[in-house]
Coordinates of C-alpha atoms (C1' of nucleotides) in Angstrom, one line a residue:
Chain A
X5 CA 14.6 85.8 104.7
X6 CA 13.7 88.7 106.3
X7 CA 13.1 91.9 104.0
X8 CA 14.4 95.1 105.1
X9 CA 14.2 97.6 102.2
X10 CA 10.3 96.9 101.4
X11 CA 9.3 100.5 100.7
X12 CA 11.5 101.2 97.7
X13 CA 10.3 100.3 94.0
X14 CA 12.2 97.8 91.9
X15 CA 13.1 97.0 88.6
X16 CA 13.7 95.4 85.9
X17 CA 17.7 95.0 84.8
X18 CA 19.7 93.5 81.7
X19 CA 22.6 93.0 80.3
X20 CA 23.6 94.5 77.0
X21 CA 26.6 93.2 75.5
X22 CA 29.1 95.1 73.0
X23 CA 30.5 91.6 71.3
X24 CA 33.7 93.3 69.3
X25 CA 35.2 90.7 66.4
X26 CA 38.2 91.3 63.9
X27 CA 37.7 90.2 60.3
X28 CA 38.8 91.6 56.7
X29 CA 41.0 94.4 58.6
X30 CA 38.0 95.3 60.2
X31 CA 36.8 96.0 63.5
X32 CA 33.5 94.5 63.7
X33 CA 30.3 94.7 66.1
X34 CA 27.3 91.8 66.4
X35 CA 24.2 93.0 66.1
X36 CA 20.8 92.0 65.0
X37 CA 17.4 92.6 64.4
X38 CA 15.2 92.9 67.6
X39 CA 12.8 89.9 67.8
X40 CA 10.4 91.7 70.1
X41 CA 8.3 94.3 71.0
X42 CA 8.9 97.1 71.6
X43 CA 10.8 98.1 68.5
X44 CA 11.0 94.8 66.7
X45 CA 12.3 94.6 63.6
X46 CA 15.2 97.4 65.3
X47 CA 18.6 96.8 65.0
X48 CA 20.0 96.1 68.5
X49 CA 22.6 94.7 71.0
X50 CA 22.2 91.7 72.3
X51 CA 21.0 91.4 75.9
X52 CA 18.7 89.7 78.5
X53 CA 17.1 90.4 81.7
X54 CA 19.0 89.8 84.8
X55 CA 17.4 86.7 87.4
X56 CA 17.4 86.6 90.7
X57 CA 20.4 83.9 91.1
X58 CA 22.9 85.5 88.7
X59 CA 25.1 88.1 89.4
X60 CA 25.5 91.1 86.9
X61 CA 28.8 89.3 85.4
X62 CA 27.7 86.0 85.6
X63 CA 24.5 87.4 83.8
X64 CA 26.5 88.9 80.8
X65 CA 28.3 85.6 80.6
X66 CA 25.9 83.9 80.5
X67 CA 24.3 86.3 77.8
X68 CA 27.2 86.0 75.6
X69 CA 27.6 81.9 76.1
X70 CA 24.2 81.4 75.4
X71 CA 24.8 83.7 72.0
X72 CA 28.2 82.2 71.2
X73 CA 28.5 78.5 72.7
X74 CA 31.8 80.0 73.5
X75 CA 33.2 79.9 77.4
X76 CA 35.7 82.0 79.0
X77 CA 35.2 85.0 76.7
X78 CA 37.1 88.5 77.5
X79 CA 34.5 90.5 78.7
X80 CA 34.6 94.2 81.1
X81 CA 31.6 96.2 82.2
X82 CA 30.7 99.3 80.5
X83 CA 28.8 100.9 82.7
X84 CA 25.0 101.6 84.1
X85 CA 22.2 102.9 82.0
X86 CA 19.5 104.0 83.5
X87 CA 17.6 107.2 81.8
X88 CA 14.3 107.0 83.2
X89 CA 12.4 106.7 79.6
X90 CA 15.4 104.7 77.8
X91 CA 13.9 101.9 76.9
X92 CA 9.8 102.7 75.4
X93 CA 8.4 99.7 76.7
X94 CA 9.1 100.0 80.4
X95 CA 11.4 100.8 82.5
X96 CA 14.6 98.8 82.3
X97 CA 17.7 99.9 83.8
X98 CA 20.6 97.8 81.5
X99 CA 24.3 97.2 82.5
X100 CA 26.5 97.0 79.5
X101 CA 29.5 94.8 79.1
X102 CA 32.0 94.5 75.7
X103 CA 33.3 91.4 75.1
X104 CA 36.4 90.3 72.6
X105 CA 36.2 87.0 70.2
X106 CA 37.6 85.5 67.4
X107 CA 35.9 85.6 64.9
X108 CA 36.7 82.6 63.6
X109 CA 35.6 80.6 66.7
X110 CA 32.5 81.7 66.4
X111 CA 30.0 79.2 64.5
X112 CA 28.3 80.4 61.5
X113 CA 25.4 78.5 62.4
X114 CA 24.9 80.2 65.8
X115 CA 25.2 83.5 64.6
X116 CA 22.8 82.8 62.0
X117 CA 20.3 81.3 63.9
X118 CA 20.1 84.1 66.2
X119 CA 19.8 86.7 63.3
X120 CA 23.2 88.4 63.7
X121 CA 25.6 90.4 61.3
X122 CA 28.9 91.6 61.9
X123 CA 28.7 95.2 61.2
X124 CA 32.3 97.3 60.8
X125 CA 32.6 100.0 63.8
X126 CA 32.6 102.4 61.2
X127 CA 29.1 101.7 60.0
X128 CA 26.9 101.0 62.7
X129 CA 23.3 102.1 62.2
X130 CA 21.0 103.4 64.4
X131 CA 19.9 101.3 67.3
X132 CA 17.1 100.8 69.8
X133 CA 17.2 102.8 72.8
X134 CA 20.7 104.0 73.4
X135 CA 22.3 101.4 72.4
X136 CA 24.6 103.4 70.0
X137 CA 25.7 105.4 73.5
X138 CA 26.6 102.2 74.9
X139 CA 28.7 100.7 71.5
X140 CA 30.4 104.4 71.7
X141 CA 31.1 104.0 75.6
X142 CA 32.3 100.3 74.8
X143 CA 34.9 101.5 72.0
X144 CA 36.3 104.1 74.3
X145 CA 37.0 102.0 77.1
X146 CA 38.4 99.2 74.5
X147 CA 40.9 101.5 73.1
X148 CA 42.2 102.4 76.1
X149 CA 42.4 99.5 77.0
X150 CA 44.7 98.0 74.3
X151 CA 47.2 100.1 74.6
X152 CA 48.2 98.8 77.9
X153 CA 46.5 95.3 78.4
X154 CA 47.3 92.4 76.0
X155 CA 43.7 92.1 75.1
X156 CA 44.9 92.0 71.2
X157 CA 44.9 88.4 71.2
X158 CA 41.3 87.9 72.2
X159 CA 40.3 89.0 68.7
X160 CA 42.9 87.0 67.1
X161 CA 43.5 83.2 66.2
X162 CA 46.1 82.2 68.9
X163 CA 48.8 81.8 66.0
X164 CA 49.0 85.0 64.4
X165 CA 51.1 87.3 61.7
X166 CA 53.0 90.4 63.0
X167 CA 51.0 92.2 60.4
X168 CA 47.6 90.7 61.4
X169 CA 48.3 92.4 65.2
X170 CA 49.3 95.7 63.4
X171 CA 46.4 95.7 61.4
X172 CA 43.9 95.0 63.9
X173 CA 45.8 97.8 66.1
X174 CA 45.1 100.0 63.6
X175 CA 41.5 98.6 63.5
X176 CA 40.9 99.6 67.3
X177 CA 42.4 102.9 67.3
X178 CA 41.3 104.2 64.1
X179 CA 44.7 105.1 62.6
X180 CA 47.9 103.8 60.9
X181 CA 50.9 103.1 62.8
X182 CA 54.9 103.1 61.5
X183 CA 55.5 98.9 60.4
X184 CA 59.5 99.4 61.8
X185 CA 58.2 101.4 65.0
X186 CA 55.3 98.9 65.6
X187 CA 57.5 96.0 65.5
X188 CA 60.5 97.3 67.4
X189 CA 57.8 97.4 70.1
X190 CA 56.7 94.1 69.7
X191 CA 60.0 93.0 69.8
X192 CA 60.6 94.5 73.3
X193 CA 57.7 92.2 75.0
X194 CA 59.2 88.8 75.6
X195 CA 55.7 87.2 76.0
X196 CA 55.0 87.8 72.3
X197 CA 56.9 84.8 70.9
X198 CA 57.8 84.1 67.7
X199 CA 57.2 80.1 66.6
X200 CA 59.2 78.6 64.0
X201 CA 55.7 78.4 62.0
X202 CA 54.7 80.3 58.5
X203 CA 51.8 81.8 57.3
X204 CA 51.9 81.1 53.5
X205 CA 48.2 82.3 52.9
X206 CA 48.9 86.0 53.8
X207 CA 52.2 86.7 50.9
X208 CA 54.1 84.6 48.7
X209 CA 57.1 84.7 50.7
X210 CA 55.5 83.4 54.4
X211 CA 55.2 85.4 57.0
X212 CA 56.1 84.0 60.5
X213 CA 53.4 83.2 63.5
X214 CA 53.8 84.4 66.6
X215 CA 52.1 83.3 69.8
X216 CA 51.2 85.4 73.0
X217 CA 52.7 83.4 76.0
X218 CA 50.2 84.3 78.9
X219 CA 52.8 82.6 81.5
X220 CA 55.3 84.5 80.7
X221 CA 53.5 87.7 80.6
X222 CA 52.2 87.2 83.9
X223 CA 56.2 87.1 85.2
X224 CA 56.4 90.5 84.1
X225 CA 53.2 91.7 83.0
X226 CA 54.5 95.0 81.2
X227 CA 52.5 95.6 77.9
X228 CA 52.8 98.9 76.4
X229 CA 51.7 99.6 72.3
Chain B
X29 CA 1.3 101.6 80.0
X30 CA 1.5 98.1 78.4
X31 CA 4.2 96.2 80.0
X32 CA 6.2 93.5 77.7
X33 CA 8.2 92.3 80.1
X34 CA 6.3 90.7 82.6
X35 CA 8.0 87.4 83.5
X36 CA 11.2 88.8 84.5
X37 CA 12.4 89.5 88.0
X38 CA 12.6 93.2 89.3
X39 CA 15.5 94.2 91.4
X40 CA 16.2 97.1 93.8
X41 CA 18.3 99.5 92.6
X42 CA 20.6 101.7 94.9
X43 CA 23.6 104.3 94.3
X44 CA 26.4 104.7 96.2
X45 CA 28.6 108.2 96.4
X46 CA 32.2 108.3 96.8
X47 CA 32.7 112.4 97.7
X48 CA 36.6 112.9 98.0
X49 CA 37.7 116.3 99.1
X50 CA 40.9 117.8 100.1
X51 CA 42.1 118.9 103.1
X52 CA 45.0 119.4 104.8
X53 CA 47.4 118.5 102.2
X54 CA 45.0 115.0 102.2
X55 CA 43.0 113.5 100.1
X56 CA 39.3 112.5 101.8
X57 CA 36.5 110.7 101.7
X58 CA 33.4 111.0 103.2
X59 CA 32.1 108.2 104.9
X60 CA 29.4 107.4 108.3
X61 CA 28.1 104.9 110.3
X62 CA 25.1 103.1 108.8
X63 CA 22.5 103.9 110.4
X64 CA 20.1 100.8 109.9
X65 CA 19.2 97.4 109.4
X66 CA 21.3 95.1 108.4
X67 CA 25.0 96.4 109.5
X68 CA 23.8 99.2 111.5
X69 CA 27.0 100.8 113.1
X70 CA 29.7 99.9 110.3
X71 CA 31.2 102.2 108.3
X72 CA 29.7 103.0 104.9
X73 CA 29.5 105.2 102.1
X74 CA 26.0 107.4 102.1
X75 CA 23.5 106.1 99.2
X76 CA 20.0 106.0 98.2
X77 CA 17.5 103.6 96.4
X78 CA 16.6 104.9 92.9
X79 CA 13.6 105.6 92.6
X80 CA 10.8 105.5 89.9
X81 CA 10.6 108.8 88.6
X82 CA 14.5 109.8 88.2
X83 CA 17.5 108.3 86.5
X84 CA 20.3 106.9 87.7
X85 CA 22.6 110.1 87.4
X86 CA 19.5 111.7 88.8
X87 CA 19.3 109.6 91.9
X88 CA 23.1 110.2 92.2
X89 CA 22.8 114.2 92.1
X90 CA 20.2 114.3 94.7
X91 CA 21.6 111.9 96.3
X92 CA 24.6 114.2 96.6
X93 CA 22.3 118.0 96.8
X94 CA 20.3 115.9 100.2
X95 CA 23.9 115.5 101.7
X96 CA 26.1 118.2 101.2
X97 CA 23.2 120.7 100.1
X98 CA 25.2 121.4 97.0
X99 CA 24.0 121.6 93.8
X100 CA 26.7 120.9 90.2
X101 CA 28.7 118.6 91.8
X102 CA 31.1 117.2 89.6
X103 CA 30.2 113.5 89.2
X104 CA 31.1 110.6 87.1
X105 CA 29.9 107.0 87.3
X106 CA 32.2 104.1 88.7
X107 CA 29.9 101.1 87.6
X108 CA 27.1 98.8 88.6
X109 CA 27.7 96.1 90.9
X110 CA 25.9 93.5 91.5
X111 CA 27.0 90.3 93.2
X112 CA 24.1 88.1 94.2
X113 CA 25.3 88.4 98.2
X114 CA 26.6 91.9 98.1
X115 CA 24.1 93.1 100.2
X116 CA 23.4 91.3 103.7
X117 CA 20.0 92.5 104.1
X118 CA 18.5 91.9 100.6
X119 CA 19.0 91.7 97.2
X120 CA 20.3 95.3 96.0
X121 CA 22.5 96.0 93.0
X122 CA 24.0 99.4 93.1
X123 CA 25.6 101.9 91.1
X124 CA 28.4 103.5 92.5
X125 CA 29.3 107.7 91.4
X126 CA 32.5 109.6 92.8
X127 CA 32.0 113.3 93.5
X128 CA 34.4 116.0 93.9
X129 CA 34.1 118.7 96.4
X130 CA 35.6 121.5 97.9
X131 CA 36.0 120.8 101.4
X132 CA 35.6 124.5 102.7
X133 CA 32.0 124.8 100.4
X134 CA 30.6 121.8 102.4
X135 CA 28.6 122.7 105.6
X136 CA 29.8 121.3 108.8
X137 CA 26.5 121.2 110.2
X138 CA 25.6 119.3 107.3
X139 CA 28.2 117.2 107.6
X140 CA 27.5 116.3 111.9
X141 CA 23.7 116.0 110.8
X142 CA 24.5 112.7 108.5
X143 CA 27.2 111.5 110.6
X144 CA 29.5 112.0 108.2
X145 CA 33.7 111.9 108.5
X146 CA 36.2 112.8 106.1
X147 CA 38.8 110.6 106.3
X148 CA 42.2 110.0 104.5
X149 CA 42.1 107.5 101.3
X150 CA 45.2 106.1 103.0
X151 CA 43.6 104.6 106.3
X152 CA 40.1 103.2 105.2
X153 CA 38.4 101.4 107.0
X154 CA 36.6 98.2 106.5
X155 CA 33.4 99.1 105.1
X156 CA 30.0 97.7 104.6
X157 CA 29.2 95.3 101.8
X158 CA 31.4 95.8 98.9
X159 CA 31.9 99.5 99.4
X160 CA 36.0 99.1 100.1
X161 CA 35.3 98.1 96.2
X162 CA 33.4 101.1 95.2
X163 CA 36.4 103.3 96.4
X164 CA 39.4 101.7 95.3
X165 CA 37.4 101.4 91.5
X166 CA 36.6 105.0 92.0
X167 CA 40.6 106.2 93.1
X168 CA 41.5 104.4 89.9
X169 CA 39.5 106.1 88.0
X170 CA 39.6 109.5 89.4
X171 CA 43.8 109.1 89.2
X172 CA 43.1 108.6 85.1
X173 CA 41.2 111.2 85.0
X174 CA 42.8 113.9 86.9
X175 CA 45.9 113.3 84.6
X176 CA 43.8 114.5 81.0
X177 CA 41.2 116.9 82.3
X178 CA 40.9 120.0 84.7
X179 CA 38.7 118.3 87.3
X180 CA 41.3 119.4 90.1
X181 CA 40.2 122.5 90.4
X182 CA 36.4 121.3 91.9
X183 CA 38.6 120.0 94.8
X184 CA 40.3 123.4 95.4
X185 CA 38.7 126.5 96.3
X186 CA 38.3 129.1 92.8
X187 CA 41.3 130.9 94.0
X188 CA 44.3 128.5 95.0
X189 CA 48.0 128.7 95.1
X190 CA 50.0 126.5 92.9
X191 CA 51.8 125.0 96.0
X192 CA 47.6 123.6 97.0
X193 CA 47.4 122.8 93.3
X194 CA 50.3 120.8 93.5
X195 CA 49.8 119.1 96.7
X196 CA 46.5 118.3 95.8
X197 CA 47.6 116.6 92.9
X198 CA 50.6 114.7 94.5
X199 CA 47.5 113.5 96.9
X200 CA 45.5 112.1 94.3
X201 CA 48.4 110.6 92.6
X202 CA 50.4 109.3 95.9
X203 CA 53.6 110.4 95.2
X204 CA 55.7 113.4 94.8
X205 CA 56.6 115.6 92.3
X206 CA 59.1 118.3 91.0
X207 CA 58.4 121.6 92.1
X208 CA 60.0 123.6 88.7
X209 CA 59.1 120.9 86.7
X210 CA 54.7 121.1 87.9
X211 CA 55.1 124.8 87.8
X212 CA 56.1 124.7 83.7
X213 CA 53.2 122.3 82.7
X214 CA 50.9 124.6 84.6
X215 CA 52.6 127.7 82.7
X216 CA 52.0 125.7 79.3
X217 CA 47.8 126.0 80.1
X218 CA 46.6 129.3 79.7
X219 CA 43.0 128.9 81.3
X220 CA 45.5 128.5 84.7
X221 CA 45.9 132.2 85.2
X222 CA 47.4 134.0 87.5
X223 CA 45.6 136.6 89.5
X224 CA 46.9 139.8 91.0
X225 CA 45.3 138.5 94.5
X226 CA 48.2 137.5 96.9
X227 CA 47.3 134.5 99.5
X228 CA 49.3 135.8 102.7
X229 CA 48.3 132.9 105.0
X230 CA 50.4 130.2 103.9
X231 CA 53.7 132.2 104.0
X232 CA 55.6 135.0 105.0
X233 CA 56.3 136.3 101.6
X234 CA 52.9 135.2 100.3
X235 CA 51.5 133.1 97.3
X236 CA 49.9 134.3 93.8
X237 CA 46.5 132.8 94.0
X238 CA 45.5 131.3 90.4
X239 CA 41.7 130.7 88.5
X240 CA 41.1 128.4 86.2
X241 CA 39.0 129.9 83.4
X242 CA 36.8 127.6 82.1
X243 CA 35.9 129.7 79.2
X244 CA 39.6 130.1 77.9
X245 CA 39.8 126.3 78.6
X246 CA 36.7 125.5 76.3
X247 CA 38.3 126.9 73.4
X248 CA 41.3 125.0 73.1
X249 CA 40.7 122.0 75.7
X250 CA 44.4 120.6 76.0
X251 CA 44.7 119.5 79.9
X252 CA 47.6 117.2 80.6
X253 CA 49.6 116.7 83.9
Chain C
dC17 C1' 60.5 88.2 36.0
dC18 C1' 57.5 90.8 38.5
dA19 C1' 54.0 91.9 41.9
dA20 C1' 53.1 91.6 46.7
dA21 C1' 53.9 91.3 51.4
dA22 C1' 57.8 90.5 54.9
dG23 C1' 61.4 92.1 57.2
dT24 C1' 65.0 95.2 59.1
dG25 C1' 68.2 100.3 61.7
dT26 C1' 69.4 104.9 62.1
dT27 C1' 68.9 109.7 62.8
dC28 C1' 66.6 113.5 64.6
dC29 C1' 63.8 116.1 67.6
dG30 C1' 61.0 117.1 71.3
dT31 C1' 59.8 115.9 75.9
dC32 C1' 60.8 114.5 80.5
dT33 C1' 63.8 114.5 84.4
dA34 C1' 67.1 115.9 87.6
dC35 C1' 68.8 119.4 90.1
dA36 C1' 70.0 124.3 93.7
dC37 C1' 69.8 128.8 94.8
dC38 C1' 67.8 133.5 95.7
dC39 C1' 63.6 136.1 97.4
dA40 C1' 60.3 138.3 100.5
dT41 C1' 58.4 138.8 104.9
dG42 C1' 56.5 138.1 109.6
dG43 C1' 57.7 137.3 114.0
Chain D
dC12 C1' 68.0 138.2 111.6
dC13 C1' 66.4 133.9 110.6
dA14 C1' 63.0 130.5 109.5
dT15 C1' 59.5 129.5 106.1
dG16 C1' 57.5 128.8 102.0
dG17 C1' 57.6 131.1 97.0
dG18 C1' 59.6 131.4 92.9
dT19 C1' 62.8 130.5 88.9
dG20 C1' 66.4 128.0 84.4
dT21 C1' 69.4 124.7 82.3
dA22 C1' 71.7 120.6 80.7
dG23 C1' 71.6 115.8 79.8
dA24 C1' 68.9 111.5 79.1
dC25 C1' 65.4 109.2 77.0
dG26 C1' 61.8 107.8 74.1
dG27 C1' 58.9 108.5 70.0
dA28 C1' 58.6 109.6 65.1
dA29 C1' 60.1 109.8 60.5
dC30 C1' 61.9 107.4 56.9
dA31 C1' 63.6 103.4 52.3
dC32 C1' 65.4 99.6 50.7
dT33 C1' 66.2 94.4 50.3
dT34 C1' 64.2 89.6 50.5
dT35 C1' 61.4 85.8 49.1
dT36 C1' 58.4 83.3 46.1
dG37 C1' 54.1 82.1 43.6
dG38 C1' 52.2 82.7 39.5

DNA sequence: CCAAAAGTGTTCCGTCTACACCCATGG
DNA sequence: CCATGGGTGTAGACGGAACACTTTTGG
């Protein structure tokens, strides 16, 4: 292969990714304690470097199936970071990506083993490099997202409770919502279907499950919350 | 300097600009024949390799001051993008930016010098690599952003009419809009103020020439079209 | 029988949209 | 005097927000 751009310097890149979960009525972030220098001991995002015969998506996928076991994850770019001094051991210029799971699907054992904790949005510490910028970046671009993609379901079981979805919508956008309002909504979007199945773990009296029908949305994919 | 990462593959690192201006009741982009190896001749957008010393939004703002010879350009990051093959010569993952100018500030001589065209967002051509990419990302979000903040007015010159103001916008947006109804959402922002200056060349009668007033706008930030 | 969550409609108010005519002036 | 773009108000439709009570059932 011929080289054509051999005077300009190169660099290291990674991939840092956001991982958002939904547990206890909480929106939650993985994290974990850095396992290397510089700054071990730190909490952190997740991430790796970039190789030569990934792309920058097929990097963070990788990333987040080699954290989860999990394939086919939700997951949307962030952006660039690249402030010269950003990361203290050398320069590193880091792409991050957020990515939605269910909790539930995620194995114990794996989160474990890689020294993760699911921290609540709300009480994130401080984190190497600018990591915090990047979780901050990450939650903006979620929430807007929600509102007008059907990326709810990502964080949820694929049965779930009309007052599971409100509750995690509350989660994302950091406020409460009307129950009648939220659900006269809900009822507009055809692709939100209800199943003749009941929740009897959430009230006494069973609450129904509903099911997000991703063929139907895609005949008229109008989502609006 | 220690370096911890050693084993890990270093990439080159470019950015990409996207400079839109507005011109003749049309929203523009700049964009020139490449003038090397590979893809010599094709249409591109102008970019740089970042170098060692600056940061990414660093390599995009001189990037821009080496073009246009302008310095506090308005500038926002698209997003990285790095597909393995993106780049016919070599492996390269860039960063794309979108700028906004005012046509009229930007030096023609300049402009001739880099080979540089404006030309409308509605007849693009095919473009090197994945730069047809770059743009349409960076319409999408420029047209979000436009809608919730007072970036408009970097595309106008500081005294404009609200007929410009108006085209500009229906330019950005792609479709038309109500004449009464624009003029009372611009009446609703008071850092839109109206000047005593009259613009006599695009009419007979003559057009009130408006500022925005960035100070007014800082203390109550409410922009919403 | 009662605590706890599920489920369900209506009214009001503010916002958005549609719409047409007069004004000032240069040529 | 007329062609050209500048400037202005109102009424009706629509969508979002506020709001409270009944149902079911496990314990």
């Amino acid at each position: 292969m011929t080289t054509y751009y051999n005077e300009h310097q190169k660099f290291l890149v990674s991939v840092d990714v956001i991982i958002f979960g939904f547990d206890e009525q909480k929106l939650k972030v993985l994290i974990g304690r850095r396992q290397m220098d510089p700054g071990r001991g730190e909490w952190s995002l997740y991430g790796g470097f970039v190789s030569a015969d990934e792309s920058l998506n097929q990097a963070a996928a990788h990333t987040l199936e080699k954290l989860t076991g999990l394939k086919d994850i939700y997951m949307r770019q962030v952006g660039a970071f690249g402030d010269v001094d950003r990361d203290p051991g050398e320069r590193v210029i880091s792409v991050a990506y957020y990515a939605l799971i269910n909790v539930k699907d995620y194995d114990e054992k794996k989160r474990v083993k890689h020294g993760l904790e699911w921290v609540d949005i709300n009480k994130i510490p401080t984190l190497y490099s600018d990591h915090n910028l990047m979780v901050g970046r990450a939650l903006t671009k979620m929430r807007q997202k929600i509102k007008t993609e059907p990326i709810s379901f990502r964080l949820l079981p694929s049965l779930f409770t009309l007052t599971q979805l409100q509750r995690l919508y509350e989660a994302v956008i950091g406020e409460q919502v009307d129950k009648r309002n939220f659900r006269k909504r809900i009822k507009d979007m055809d692709f939100i279907e209800k199943t003749n199945l009941i929740d009897k773990k959430s009230s006494k009296r069973g609450a129904a499950l509903y099911r997000f029908n991703n063929k139907v949305y895609n005949e008229d994919p109008n989502f609006k919350l």
